[in-house]
Amino acid sequence: MARSSISKEALAVEAATEVFSRYGHARTTMGDVAAKAGMSRPALYLLFPDKDAVFAAVIQRMDEQKHREIRAAIARLDGLHAKLLHACKSWGSHGFDLIEAHPDSADLFDLRFPAVRKVYDNFQCLVADLIRDQVKAAGIAIEPEVLARCLVFGMRGLRETARNGKEMRRLIAVQVTMLVRSIDDGS
Amino acid sequence: MARSSISKEALAVEAATEVFSRYGHARTTMGDVAAKAGMSRPALYLLFPDKDAVFAAVIQRMDEQKHREIRAAIARLDGLHAKLLHACKSWGSHGFDLIEAHPDSADLFDLRFPAVRKVYDNFQCLVADLIRDQVKAAGIAIEPEVLARCLVFGMRGLRETARNGKEMRRLIAVQVTMLVRSIDDGS
DNA sequence: ATATTGACAAGATATTAATAATTGTCAATT
DNA sequence: AATTGACAATTATTAATATCTTGTCAATAT
C-alpha cells in the first residue's frame, strides 16, 4: 500500500519533471503530466492536491538531486575555493543550460514561486555553511549568510550579461574568487 | 538659430524625462512628450527622428548627470573602498528608488533597449577605471573590465533579493567590500 | 471496500473582429 | 522658414465568443 503509493508518486514526479522542464509552469497542464505518467488526471489529483504541489515536488526533487550531486563532488575536493567554485558553477550553470535548451523552462527559476525561492534559500545555506568557518576565523564582521546571499543573487545577475554557458561559468568563477579572496585572511 | 534649436531640444528632453520616468517607455506617447514640452507632435519629430531617439536622449542625459554627480562626490573621497562604495550605492540605488516610486519606470532599466545597455557599459567603465591601478599593482590575473562586469551585474541581481533601498545599499556594500578586499593585496 | 475515472461547474485563457490610438510623414498653412 | 493638420500604416485595446484547464465528486469498475 504505502509502497505502491510512494512509487506512483515518484512516477508522477518523474513524468512531471520531464514536461515541466520542457514547457515550463504556464504551458504544461495537469493533463500533460497525467498522460506522461500513464494515469488519468483525477488519479493525479489523488496524489497531489493541486498543480502547484506537483510543481513544487518537481522543483524540490531537482534541487535535492543537485545538492546531492554537489555535496558528493565537493567532498572529493580540497580547499574552500575549489569547493565553492565547483558548487557555484554546477548550480549556476544548471539553470542557464536548461533555459537555453527550453526557453519556456524559465518558469522553473521564477522567484515568485515559493518553491523556487526555497531553491535559492537552500543554495544560500550551502554556501554559508561552506564559508562559515573561514569567515569566523578571519574575524570578518559580515555574517556568512549575507555574504552567501550576495554571491547567490550576484550569480543571478550574471545571467543577464553572459551570452553562453561558458561565459557564465567564467563570470561565476570571478565572483567566487572575489568572495574567497576577500575572506582569505592574507593567509 | 543653433542656440534656439539646442534650447528647444533640451526642453523636449527635460519634458520627456519627466513623463518617461513616471510612465515608462511603453505607456508614454510622443503626444504626451510634446504636450509636456509645449509643442506639437510634428515639432517633436523635427527634433528627433523617432520615439526611441527621444528615449535614448532621456536615458543618456540621466546617465551623464548621474556620472557627473558620482565623479564629483568621489573626487572628495579617499581610498578605493570609499570611492567605489559611494559610486555603487549611488548608481545602484538610483534605479531601485525610481522603480519603487513609479513601477512603470522599470522600462528605463530594460537591457533590451540599446540605450539602457549603454548605461551599464558606462558604469562598468567607471568601475574598471577606479580599480585598474590597484588590480595591476596587486598582479591579479583577471582583467579590471571583467571584475567590473561582475560587480555591476552582481548588483543587478541583488535587486531581486532586496526588499527596500536600505537593504539594497547594505548588500551593495557587501559586494563592493568583497571586490575591494579581493584586490587589496594584503596591504 | 477500494481504486479509478467520466463528467461537470467555475474560472482562466485563447480567438476573433471591430474599434481606437499611436507612429511617422508630408503637403498645406502660418 | 517654422509649424501643424491631416493622413496611411501600424499597433494596441476592447468586447464578445469560444476553448481549455482546473479541481471535484458521484458513478463505475475491480
Short mmCIF file of N, CA and C in Angstrom, two decimals, chain A residues 81-186:
data_model
loop_
_atom_site.label_atom_id
_atom_site.label_comp_id
_atom_site.label_asym_id
_atom_site.label_seq_id
_atom_site.Cartn_x
_atom_site.Cartn_y
_atom_site.Cartn_z
N HIS A 81 38.14 27.37 -1.97
CA HIS A 81 38.00 27.90 -3.32
C HIS A 81 37.53 26.83 -4.30
N ALA A 82 38.17 25.70 -4.27
CA ALA A 82 37.81 24.62 -5.19
C ALA A 82 36.39 24.14 -4.94
N LYS A 83 36.03 23.99 -3.68
CA LYS A 83 34.70 23.50 -3.33
C LYS A 83 33.63 24.50 -3.78
N LEU A 84 33.85 25.76 -3.42
CA LEU A 84 32.86 26.78 -3.73
C LEU A 84 32.74 26.98 -5.24
N LEU A 85 33.87 26.92 -5.90
CA LEU A 85 33.87 27.10 -7.35
C LEU A 85 33.05 26.02 -8.03
N HIS A 86 33.29 24.79 -7.60
CA HIS A 86 32.53 23.71 -8.21
C HIS A 86 31.05 23.83 -7.91
N ALA A 87 30.73 24.12 -6.65
CA ALA A 87 29.32 24.23 -6.26
C ALA A 87 28.62 25.31 -7.09
N CYS A 88 29.24 26.45 -7.21
CA CYS A 88 28.59 27.56 -7.90
C CYS A 88 28.49 27.35 -9.41
N LYS A 89 29.56 26.81 -9.98
CA LYS A 89 29.50 26.53 -11.42
C LYS A 89 28.41 25.52 -11.71
N SER A 90 28.37 24.49 -10.90
CA SER A 90 27.41 23.42 -11.13
C SER A 90 25.97 23.92 -10.95
N TRP A 91 25.77 24.60 -9.83
CA TRP A 91 24.42 25.09 -9.52
C TRP A 91 24.01 26.20 -10.48
N GLY A 92 24.92 27.11 -10.74
CA GLY A 92 24.59 28.29 -11.54
C GLY A 92 24.40 28.00 -13.01
N SER A 93 25.18 27.09 -13.54
CA SER A 93 25.04 26.87 -14.98
C SER A 93 23.92 25.88 -15.29
N HIS A 94 23.45 25.19 -14.27
CA HIS A 94 22.34 24.27 -14.45
C HIS A 94 21.14 24.98 -15.05
N GLY A 95 20.73 26.05 -14.37
CA GLY A 95 19.59 26.80 -14.85
C GLY A 95 19.84 27.42 -16.21
N PHE A 96 21.01 27.97 -16.39
CA PHE A 96 21.37 28.60 -17.65
C PHE A 96 21.21 27.62 -18.81
N ASP A 97 21.75 26.45 -18.64
CA ASP A 97 21.69 25.44 -19.70
C ASP A 97 20.26 25.01 -20.00
N LEU A 98 19.49 24.83 -18.94
CA LEU A 98 18.12 24.37 -19.13
C LEU A 98 17.31 25.40 -19.91
N ILE A 99 17.45 26.66 -19.55
CA ILE A 99 16.71 27.71 -20.25
C ILE A 99 17.18 27.85 -21.70
N GLU A 100 18.48 27.68 -21.91
CA GLU A 100 18.98 27.74 -23.29
C GLU A 100 18.34 26.65 -24.14
N ALA A 101 18.20 25.47 -23.56
CA ALA A 101 17.63 24.34 -24.30
C ALA A 101 16.13 24.51 -24.49
N HIS A 102 15.44 24.95 -23.44
CA HIS A 102 13.98 25.09 -23.50
C HIS A 102 13.57 26.43 -22.90
N PRO A 103 13.42 27.45 -23.73
CA PRO A 103 13.12 28.79 -23.22
C PRO A 103 11.93 28.85 -22.26
N ASP A 104 10.91 28.01 -22.53
CA ASP A 104 9.74 28.02 -21.66
C ASP A 104 10.07 27.61 -20.23
N SER A 105 11.19 26.93 -20.07
CA SER A 105 11.53 26.44 -18.73
C SER A 105 11.99 27.56 -17.80
N ALA A 106 12.02 28.79 -18.31
CA ALA A 106 12.42 29.92 -17.46
C ALA A 106 11.53 30.02 -16.22
N ASP A 107 10.30 29.55 -16.37
CA ASP A 107 9.38 29.46 -15.23
C ASP A 107 10.02 28.79 -14.01
N LEU A 108 10.82 27.79 -14.28
CA LEU A 108 11.38 27.00 -13.18
C LEU A 108 12.33 27.81 -12.32
N PHE A 109 12.59 29.05 -12.74
CA PHE A 109 13.52 29.90 -11.99
C PHE A 109 12.87 31.22 -11.60
N ASP A 110 11.55 31.24 -11.71
CA ASP A 110 10.81 32.44 -11.35
C ASP A 110 10.65 32.51 -9.83
N LEU A 111 11.26 33.53 -9.26
CA LEU A 111 11.29 33.64 -7.79
C LEU A 111 9.92 33.89 -7.18
N ARG A 112 8.91 34.18 -8.00
CA ARG A 112 7.58 34.36 -7.43
C ARG A 112 6.99 33.04 -6.94
N PHE A 113 7.50 31.93 -7.46
CA PHE A 113 7.05 30.64 -6.95
C PHE A 113 7.78 30.34 -5.64
N PRO A 114 7.05 30.08 -4.58
CA PRO A 114 7.69 29.80 -3.29
C PRO A 114 8.69 28.65 -3.38
N ALA A 115 8.38 27.65 -4.19
CA ALA A 115 9.29 26.51 -4.32
C ALA A 115 10.63 26.94 -4.90
N VAL A 116 10.58 27.89 -5.81
CA VAL A 116 11.80 28.37 -6.45
C VAL A 116 12.61 29.20 -5.45
N ARG A 117 11.89 30.04 -4.72
CA ARG A 117 12.55 30.85 -3.69
C ARG A 117 13.32 29.94 -2.73
N LYS A 118 12.72 28.79 -2.42
CA LYS A 118 13.34 27.85 -1.50
C LYS A 118 14.65 27.30 -2.07
N VAL A 119 14.67 27.10 -3.39
CA VAL A 119 15.89 26.61 -4.04
C VAL A 119 17.04 27.59 -3.80
N TYR A 120 16.70 28.87 -3.91
CA TYR A 120 17.73 29.88 -3.68
C TYR A 120 18.15 29.91 -2.22
N ASP A 121 17.18 29.79 -1.33
CA ASP A 121 17.49 29.76 0.10
C ASP A 121 18.40 28.58 0.42
N ASN A 122 18.07 27.45 -0.17
CA ASN A 122 18.87 26.24 0.10
C ASN A 122 20.31 26.41 -0.36
N PHE A 123 20.46 26.98 -1.55
CA PHE A 123 21.83 27.12 -2.04
C PHE A 123 22.57 28.16 -1.21
N GLN A 124 21.84 29.16 -0.77
CA GLN A 124 22.46 30.16 0.11
C GLN A 124 22.96 29.49 1.39
N CYS A 125 22.19 28.55 1.91
CA CYS A 125 22.61 27.82 3.11
C CYS A 125 23.86 27.01 2.84
N LEU A 126 23.88 26.34 1.70
CA LEU A 126 25.05 25.53 1.34
C LEU A 126 26.30 26.40 1.31
N VAL A 127 26.18 27.54 0.66
CA VAL A 127 27.34 28.44 0.56
C VAL A 127 27.73 28.96 1.94
N ALA A 128 26.74 29.37 2.71
CA ALA A 128 27.03 29.90 4.05
C ALA A 128 27.74 28.84 4.90
N ASP A 129 27.28 27.59 4.80
CA ASP A 129 27.92 26.51 5.56
C ASP A 129 29.38 26.36 5.15
N LEU A 130 29.60 26.43 3.84
CA LEU A 130 30.98 26.25 3.34
C LEU A 130 31.92 27.33 3.86
N ILE A 131 31.43 28.57 3.86
CA ILE A 131 32.34 29.67 4.19
C ILE A 131 32.38 30.02 5.67
N ARG A 132 31.42 29.50 6.45
CA ARG A 132 31.26 29.96 7.84
C ARG A 132 32.56 29.93 8.64
N ASP A 133 33.21 28.77 8.65
CA ASP A 133 34.41 28.63 9.47
C ASP A 133 35.47 29.67 9.12
N GLN A 134 35.68 29.78 7.80
CA GLN A 134 36.74 30.68 7.37
C GLN A 134 36.40 32.15 7.64
N VAL A 135 35.12 32.47 7.52
CA VAL A 135 34.69 33.84 7.80
C VAL A 135 34.94 34.17 9.27
N LYS A 136 34.58 33.21 10.13
CA LYS A 136 34.77 33.43 11.57
C LYS A 136 36.25 33.50 11.91
N ALA A 137 37.01 32.58 11.32
CA ALA A 137 38.45 32.54 11.59
C ALA A 137 39.11 33.86 11.19
N ALA A 138 38.62 34.43 10.08
CA ALA A 138 39.24 35.67 9.61
C ALA A 138 38.71 36.88 10.37
N GLY A 139 37.71 36.65 11.22
CA GLY A 139 37.16 37.75 12.01
C GLY A 139 36.46 38.79 11.17
N ILE A 140 35.75 38.34 10.14
CA ILE A 140 35.03 39.26 9.26
C ILE A 140 33.69 39.61 9.88
N ALA A 141 33.32 40.87 9.81
CA ALA A 141 32.14 41.37 10.51
C ALA A 141 30.84 41.03 9.79
N ILE A 142 30.91 40.66 8.52
CA ILE A 142 29.69 40.36 7.77
C ILE A 142 29.28 38.91 8.02
N GLU A 143 27.99 38.70 8.28
CA GLU A 143 27.52 37.34 8.55
C GLU A 143 27.67 36.49 7.28
N PRO A 144 28.04 35.24 7.46
CA PRO A 144 28.20 34.32 6.33
C PRO A 144 26.94 34.27 5.46
N GLU A 145 25.77 34.36 6.09
CA GLU A 145 24.52 34.29 5.33
C GLU A 145 24.41 35.46 4.36
N VAL A 146 24.86 36.60 4.80
CA VAL A 146 24.76 37.78 3.93
C VAL A 146 25.76 37.68 2.78
N LEU A 147 26.94 37.24 3.10
CA LEU A 147 27.93 37.03 2.03
C LEU A 147 27.39 36.02 1.02
N ALA A 148 26.81 34.95 1.54
CA ALA A 148 26.27 33.91 0.66
C ALA A 148 25.15 34.48 -0.21
N ARG A 149 24.32 35.31 0.39
CA ARG A 149 23.20 35.90 -0.34
C ARG A 149 23.72 36.76 -1.49
N CYS A 150 24.76 37.51 -1.21
CA CYS A 150 25.34 38.35 -2.26
C CYS A 150 25.90 37.51 -3.39
N LEU A 151 26.52 36.42 -3.04
CA LEU A 151 27.09 35.55 -4.08
C LEU A 151 25.97 34.93 -4.92
N VAL A 152 24.96 34.40 -4.24
CA VAL A 152 23.89 33.68 -4.94
C VAL A 152 23.10 34.62 -5.85
N PHE A 153 22.73 35.78 -5.33
CA PHE A 153 21.97 36.70 -6.17
C PHE A 153 22.87 37.47 -7.12
N GLY A 154 24.13 37.61 -6.75
CA GLY A 154 25.09 38.15 -7.70
C GLY A 154 25.18 37.25 -8.92
N MET A 155 25.23 35.95 -8.68
CA MET A 155 25.26 34.99 -9.79
C MET A 155 24.02 35.13 -10.66
N ARG A 156 22.91 35.36 -10.00
CA ARG A 156 21.67 35.52 -10.76
C ARG A 156 21.76 36.71 -11.71
N GLY A 157 22.36 37.78 -11.25
CA GLY A 157 22.52 38.95 -12.11
C GLY A 157 23.42 38.67 -13.30
N LEU A 158 24.39 37.80 -13.09
CA LEU A 158 25.33 37.50 -14.17
C LEU A 158 24.64 36.91 -15.39
N ARG A 159 23.52 36.26 -15.16
CA ARG A 159 22.82 35.62 -16.27
C ARG A 159 22.43 36.64 -17.34
N GLU A 160 22.22 37.87 -16.92
CA GLU A 160 21.77 38.89 -17.88
C GLU A 160 22.91 39.43 -18.74
N THR A 161 24.13 39.09 -18.38
CA THR A 161 25.24 39.61 -19.16
C THR A 161 26.00 38.51 -19.89
N ALA A 162 25.85 37.29 -19.45
CA ALA A 162 26.55 36.18 -20.08
C ALA A 162 25.82 35.73 -21.34
N ARG A 163 26.57 35.51 -22.40
CA ARG A 163 25.96 35.13 -23.68
C ARG A 163 25.81 33.62 -23.82
N ASN A 164 26.61 32.88 -23.08
CA ASN A 164 26.52 31.42 -23.17
C ASN A 164 26.99 30.79 -21.86
N GLY A 165 26.86 29.50 -21.78
CA GLY A 165 27.19 28.80 -20.55
C GLY A 165 28.65 28.96 -20.16
N LYS A 166 29.51 28.97 -21.17
CA LYS A 166 30.94 29.06 -20.89
C LYS A 166 31.28 30.39 -20.23
N GLU A 167 30.71 31.47 -20.82
CA GLU A 167 30.97 32.79 -20.28
C GLU A 167 30.38 32.91 -18.88
N MET A 168 29.20 32.32 -18.72
CA MET A 168 28.54 32.30 -17.41
C MET A 168 29.47 31.71 -16.36
N ARG A 169 30.05 30.58 -16.69
CA ARG A 169 30.94 29.91 -15.73
C ARG A 169 32.18 30.76 -15.46
N ARG A 170 32.65 31.42 -16.49
CA ARG A 170 33.80 32.30 -16.31
C ARG A 170 33.50 33.41 -15.30
N LEU A 171 32.33 34.02 -15.46
CA LEU A 171 31.94 35.11 -14.57
C LEU A 171 31.67 34.61 -13.16
N ILE A 172 31.07 33.43 -13.08
CA ILE A 172 30.84 32.82 -11.77
C ILE A 172 32.18 32.61 -11.07
N ALA A 173 33.16 32.16 -11.84
CA ALA A 173 34.48 31.93 -11.26
C ALA A 173 35.05 33.21 -10.67
N VAL A 174 34.82 34.32 -11.37
CA VAL A 174 35.32 35.60 -10.86
C VAL A 174 34.61 35.98 -9.56
N GLN A 175 33.30 35.82 -9.55
CA GLN A 175 32.52 36.13 -8.33
C GLN A 175 33.03 35.30 -7.16
N VAL A 176 33.22 34.00 -7.42
CA VAL A 176 33.66 33.10 -6.36
C VAL A 176 35.06 33.50 -5.88
N THR A 177 35.90 33.79 -6.84
CA THR A 177 37.27 34.17 -6.48
C THR A 177 37.26 35.43 -5.64
N MET A 178 36.40 36.39 -6.02
CA MET A 178 36.30 37.61 -5.23
C MET A 178 35.90 37.29 -3.80
N LEU A 179 34.90 36.44 -3.66
CA LEU A 179 34.42 36.10 -2.31
C LEU A 179 35.51 35.42 -1.50
N VAL A 180 36.13 34.42 -2.10
CA VAL A 180 37.12 33.64 -1.35
C VAL A 180 38.34 34.49 -1.00
N ARG A 181 38.81 35.25 -1.99
CA ARG A 181 39.96 36.11 -1.70
C ARG A 181 39.63 37.12 -0.61
N SER A 182 38.39 37.58 -0.60
CA SER A 182 38.03 38.60 0.38
C SER A 182 37.97 38.04 1.79
N ILE A 183 37.80 36.73 1.92
CA ILE A 183 37.80 36.16 3.27
C ILE A 183 39.07 35.36 3.56
N ASP A 184 39.95 35.29 2.58
CA ASP A 184 41.26 34.67 2.81
C ASP A 184 42.08 35.65 3.61
N ASP A 185 42.16 35.42 4.89
CA ASP A 185 42.79 36.43 5.75
C ASP A 185 44.29 36.53 5.51
N GLY A 186 44.64 36.95 4.28
CA GLY A 186 46.06 37.14 3.97
C GLY A 186 46.90 35.92 4.30
#
